[in-house]
Amino acid sequence: PIPGTETLTKIFGFKFTKVNAQGEAVKGAKFTLSVAKDQNGVLPNSDKYPLEVTSGANGVVKFDGLKAGSYTVTETAVADGYQDFKASFTVAIDENGKVTFAGTDSWGLAPKDSAADYKVTNVKSVFELPKTGAAGIALFVVIAALLGGAAATVYAKSRRASRALR
């Protein structure tokens, strides 16, 4: 390089915690970090990515040595004993190192908003999934249908009983 033209590249990192539905740390979940597409939908060339990290005993997943930019984090393997619902979300790092977590997976296991203590959840059964969006509405529809069916059955039996008594 020409003297006086060196470029200072700032290096950053971020971390999040893998937890179960009760908020306890989960060890052994694997995540990959890849560079997100740019505004033109093109993936930057890099032989450094994807990076893979496994959550430790404290559930922490940490990625270091990153430039400012947008990244996609994808869970590639869930910890032993957990359902195979894999989270995926985006992480943006600005030029000052501020980290923003965004986007949510379809299961609601990765929060959609940024938080200082970002947590990604694993569940052992479908019943531990967050009851939000379509999944939450579907649950209420099923319960309402069951209650409606029970009410119709009770009504029909009471009409038969009242006719039989006449």
Short mmCIF file of C-alpha atoms in Angstrom, two decimals:
data_model
loop_
_atom_site.label_atom_id
_atom_site.label_comp_id
_atom_site.label_asym_id
_atom_site.label_seq_id
_atom_site.Cartn_x
_atom_site.Cartn_y
_atom_site.Cartn_z
CA PRO A 1 0.00 0.00 0.00
CA ILE A 2 0.96 3.61 -0.47
CA PRO A 3 2.14 5.17 2.81
CA GLY A 4 -0.63 7.08 4.54
CA THR A 5 -3.41 5.21 2.70
CA GLU A 6 -3.81 2.27 5.06
CA THR A 7 -7.41 1.48 5.88
CA LEU A 8 -8.34 0.71 9.44
CA THR A 9 -10.81 -2.16 9.54
CA LYS A 10 -12.78 -2.36 12.75
CA ILE A 11 -13.53 -5.85 14.00
CA PHE A 12 -16.62 -6.65 16.03
CA GLY A 13 -18.54 -9.56 17.46
CA PHE A 14 -21.81 -10.50 19.09
CA LYS A 15 -23.28 -13.20 21.26
CA PHE A 16 -26.64 -14.62 22.24
CA THR A 17 -27.85 -17.34 24.60
CA LYS A 18 -29.53 -20.62 23.69
CA VAL A 19 -32.20 -21.46 26.29
CA ASN A 20 -35.04 -23.92 26.80
CA ALA A 21 -38.70 -22.97 27.33
CA GLN A 22 -37.98 -22.49 31.05
CA GLY A 23 -35.12 -20.04 30.34
CA GLU A 24 -32.32 -22.46 31.29
CA ALA A 25 -29.10 -22.65 29.24
CA VAL A 26 -28.95 -25.29 26.48
CA LYS A 27 -25.63 -26.88 25.53
CA GLY A 28 -24.88 -28.43 22.15
CA ALA A 29 -26.98 -26.44 19.65
CA LYS A 30 -25.04 -25.63 16.46
CA PHE A 31 -25.34 -22.36 14.56
CA THR A 32 -23.83 -21.10 11.32
CA LEU A 33 -23.17 -17.48 10.48
CA SER A 34 -23.21 -16.39 6.87
CA VAL A 35 -22.98 -13.03 5.18
CA ALA A 36 -26.41 -11.67 4.26
CA LYS A 37 -27.14 -10.58 0.70
CA ASP A 38 -26.45 -6.94 -0.08
CA GLN A 39 -29.13 -4.45 -1.18
CA ASN A 40 -28.83 -5.82 -4.74
CA GLY A 41 -29.47 -9.39 -3.58
CA VAL A 42 -25.84 -10.43 -4.15
CA LEU A 43 -23.78 -12.45 -1.68
CA PRO A 44 -20.34 -10.91 -1.10
CA ASN A 45 -17.43 -13.21 -1.97
CA SER A 46 -15.76 -14.65 1.11
CA ASP A 47 -14.13 -17.96 1.88
CA LYS A 48 -14.45 -17.20 5.62
CA TYR A 49 -18.16 -18.01 5.74
CA PRO A 50 -20.14 -19.87 6.85
CA LEU A 51 -18.75 -19.99 10.40
CA GLU A 52 -20.08 -22.66 12.76
CA VAL A 53 -20.29 -22.37 16.56
CA THR A 54 -21.79 -24.72 19.17
CA SER A 55 -23.47 -23.42 22.34
CA GLY A 56 -21.42 -24.09 25.47
CA ALA A 57 -22.54 -25.26 28.92
CA ASN A 58 -23.76 -21.73 29.67
CA GLY A 59 -25.78 -21.67 26.42
CA VAL A 60 -23.74 -18.80 24.99
CA VAL A 61 -23.07 -18.67 21.24
CA LYS A 62 -20.41 -16.12 20.29
CA PHE A 63 -19.18 -14.94 16.91
CA ASP A 64 -16.06 -12.74 16.81
CA GLY A 65 -13.79 -11.17 14.20
CA LEU A 66 -16.61 -9.68 12.12
CA LYS A 67 -16.67 -6.52 10.04
CA ALA A 68 -19.62 -4.16 10.12
CA GLY A 69 -22.41 -5.58 7.97
CA SER A 70 -25.44 -7.80 7.88
CA TYR A 71 -25.29 -11.49 8.76
CA THR A 72 -27.69 -14.42 8.85
CA VAL A 73 -27.56 -16.83 11.80
CA THR A 74 -29.11 -20.25 11.22
CA GLU A 75 -29.46 -23.07 13.71
CA THR A 76 -28.15 -26.16 11.92
CA ALA A 77 -28.49 -28.73 14.72
CA VAL A 78 -30.62 -28.65 17.85
CA ALA A 79 -29.31 -29.94 21.17
CA ASP A 80 -30.00 -33.57 22.11
CA GLY A 81 -33.49 -34.14 23.47
CA TYR A 82 -35.07 -31.13 21.75
CA GLN A 83 -37.53 -30.85 18.85
CA ASP A 84 -36.05 -30.19 15.42
CA PHE A 85 -37.40 -26.61 15.16
CA LYS A 86 -34.45 -24.56 13.95
CA ALA A 87 -34.26 -20.81 14.47
CA SER A 88 -32.95 -18.34 11.90
CA PHE A 89 -32.52 -14.58 12.24
CA THR A 90 -30.46 -11.66 11.01
CA VAL A 91 -27.84 -9.62 12.81
CA ALA A 92 -26.67 -6.18 11.72
CA ILE A 93 -23.46 -4.60 13.01
CA ASP A 94 -23.02 -0.89 12.30
CA GLU A 95 -19.74 1.00 11.85
CA ASN A 96 -19.64 1.77 15.60
CA GLY A 97 -20.15 -1.86 16.61
CA LYS A 98 -23.80 -1.54 17.62
CA VAL A 99 -25.47 -4.92 17.17
CA THR A 100 -29.11 -5.23 16.14
CA PHE A 101 -30.93 -8.57 16.07
CA ALA A 102 -33.89 -8.66 13.67
CA GLY A 103 -36.33 -11.00 12.05
CA THR A 104 -38.02 -13.96 13.58
CA ASP A 105 -38.24 -17.57 12.57
CA SER A 106 -41.63 -19.10 11.73
CA TRP A 107 -41.78 -20.91 15.10
CA GLY A 108 -41.28 -17.78 17.20
CA LEU A 109 -38.15 -19.22 18.85
CA ALA A 110 -35.99 -16.22 17.95
CA PRO A 111 -37.46 -12.88 19.07
CA LYS A 112 -38.21 -10.39 16.32
CA ASP A 113 -36.79 -7.38 18.11
CA SER A 114 -33.35 -6.42 19.27
CA ALA A 115 -32.39 -6.97 22.88
CA ALA A 116 -29.18 -6.60 24.86
CA ASP A 117 -29.62 -10.14 26.17
CA TYR A 118 -30.87 -11.90 23.03
CA LYS A 119 -32.17 -15.42 23.68
CA VAL A 120 -33.03 -18.17 21.20
CA THR A 121 -35.26 -20.97 22.48
CA ASN A 122 -35.28 -24.78 22.05
CA VAL A 123 -38.39 -26.77 22.96
CA LYS A 124 -38.85 -30.41 23.91
CA SER A 125 -42.45 -30.61 22.65
CA VAL A 126 -44.80 -28.76 20.34
CA PHE A 127 -46.76 -27.59 23.39
CA GLU A 128 -43.77 -25.48 24.53
CA LEU A 129 -43.80 -23.41 21.33
CA PRO A 130 -44.79 -19.76 21.80
CA LYS A 131 -48.53 -19.28 21.28
CA THR A 132 -48.23 -16.36 18.88
CA GLY A 133 -49.47 -15.52 15.40
CA ALA A 134 -51.16 -18.27 13.39
CA ALA A 135 -50.11 -20.99 15.85
CA GLY A 136 -51.81 -19.19 18.75
CA ILE A 137 -54.94 -18.49 16.71
CA ALA A 138 -55.10 -22.12 15.53
CA LEU A 139 -54.98 -23.32 19.13
CA PHE A 140 -57.91 -21.08 20.08
CA VAL A 141 -59.89 -22.21 17.00
CA VAL A 142 -59.42 -25.87 17.96
CA ILE A 143 -60.49 -25.20 21.55
CA ALA A 144 -63.53 -23.21 20.37
CA ALA A 145 -64.53 -26.01 17.97
CA LEU A 146 -64.27 -28.60 20.75
CA LEU A 147 -66.34 -26.46 23.12
CA GLY A 148 -68.91 -25.80 20.39
CA GLY A 149 -69.16 -29.53 19.64
CA ALA A 150 -69.60 -30.35 23.32
CA ALA A 151 -72.32 -27.68 23.66
CA ALA A 152 -74.17 -29.02 20.61
CA THR A 153 -74.03 -32.57 22.01
CA VAL A 154 -75.36 -31.49 25.41
CA TYR A 155 -78.15 -29.48 23.74
CA ALA A 156 -79.17 -32.40 21.48
CA LYS A 157 -79.24 -34.86 24.41
CA SER A 158 -81.26 -32.47 26.58
CA ARG A 159 -83.85 -32.04 23.76
CA ARG A 160 -84.16 -35.83 23.42
CA ALA A 161 -84.55 -36.19 27.17
CA SER A 162 -87.24 -33.49 27.33
CA ARG A 163 -89.16 -35.13 24.42
CA ALA A 164 -88.98 -38.51 26.10
CA LEU A 165 -90.50 -37.06 29.28
CA ARG A 166 -93.54 -35.66 27.42
#
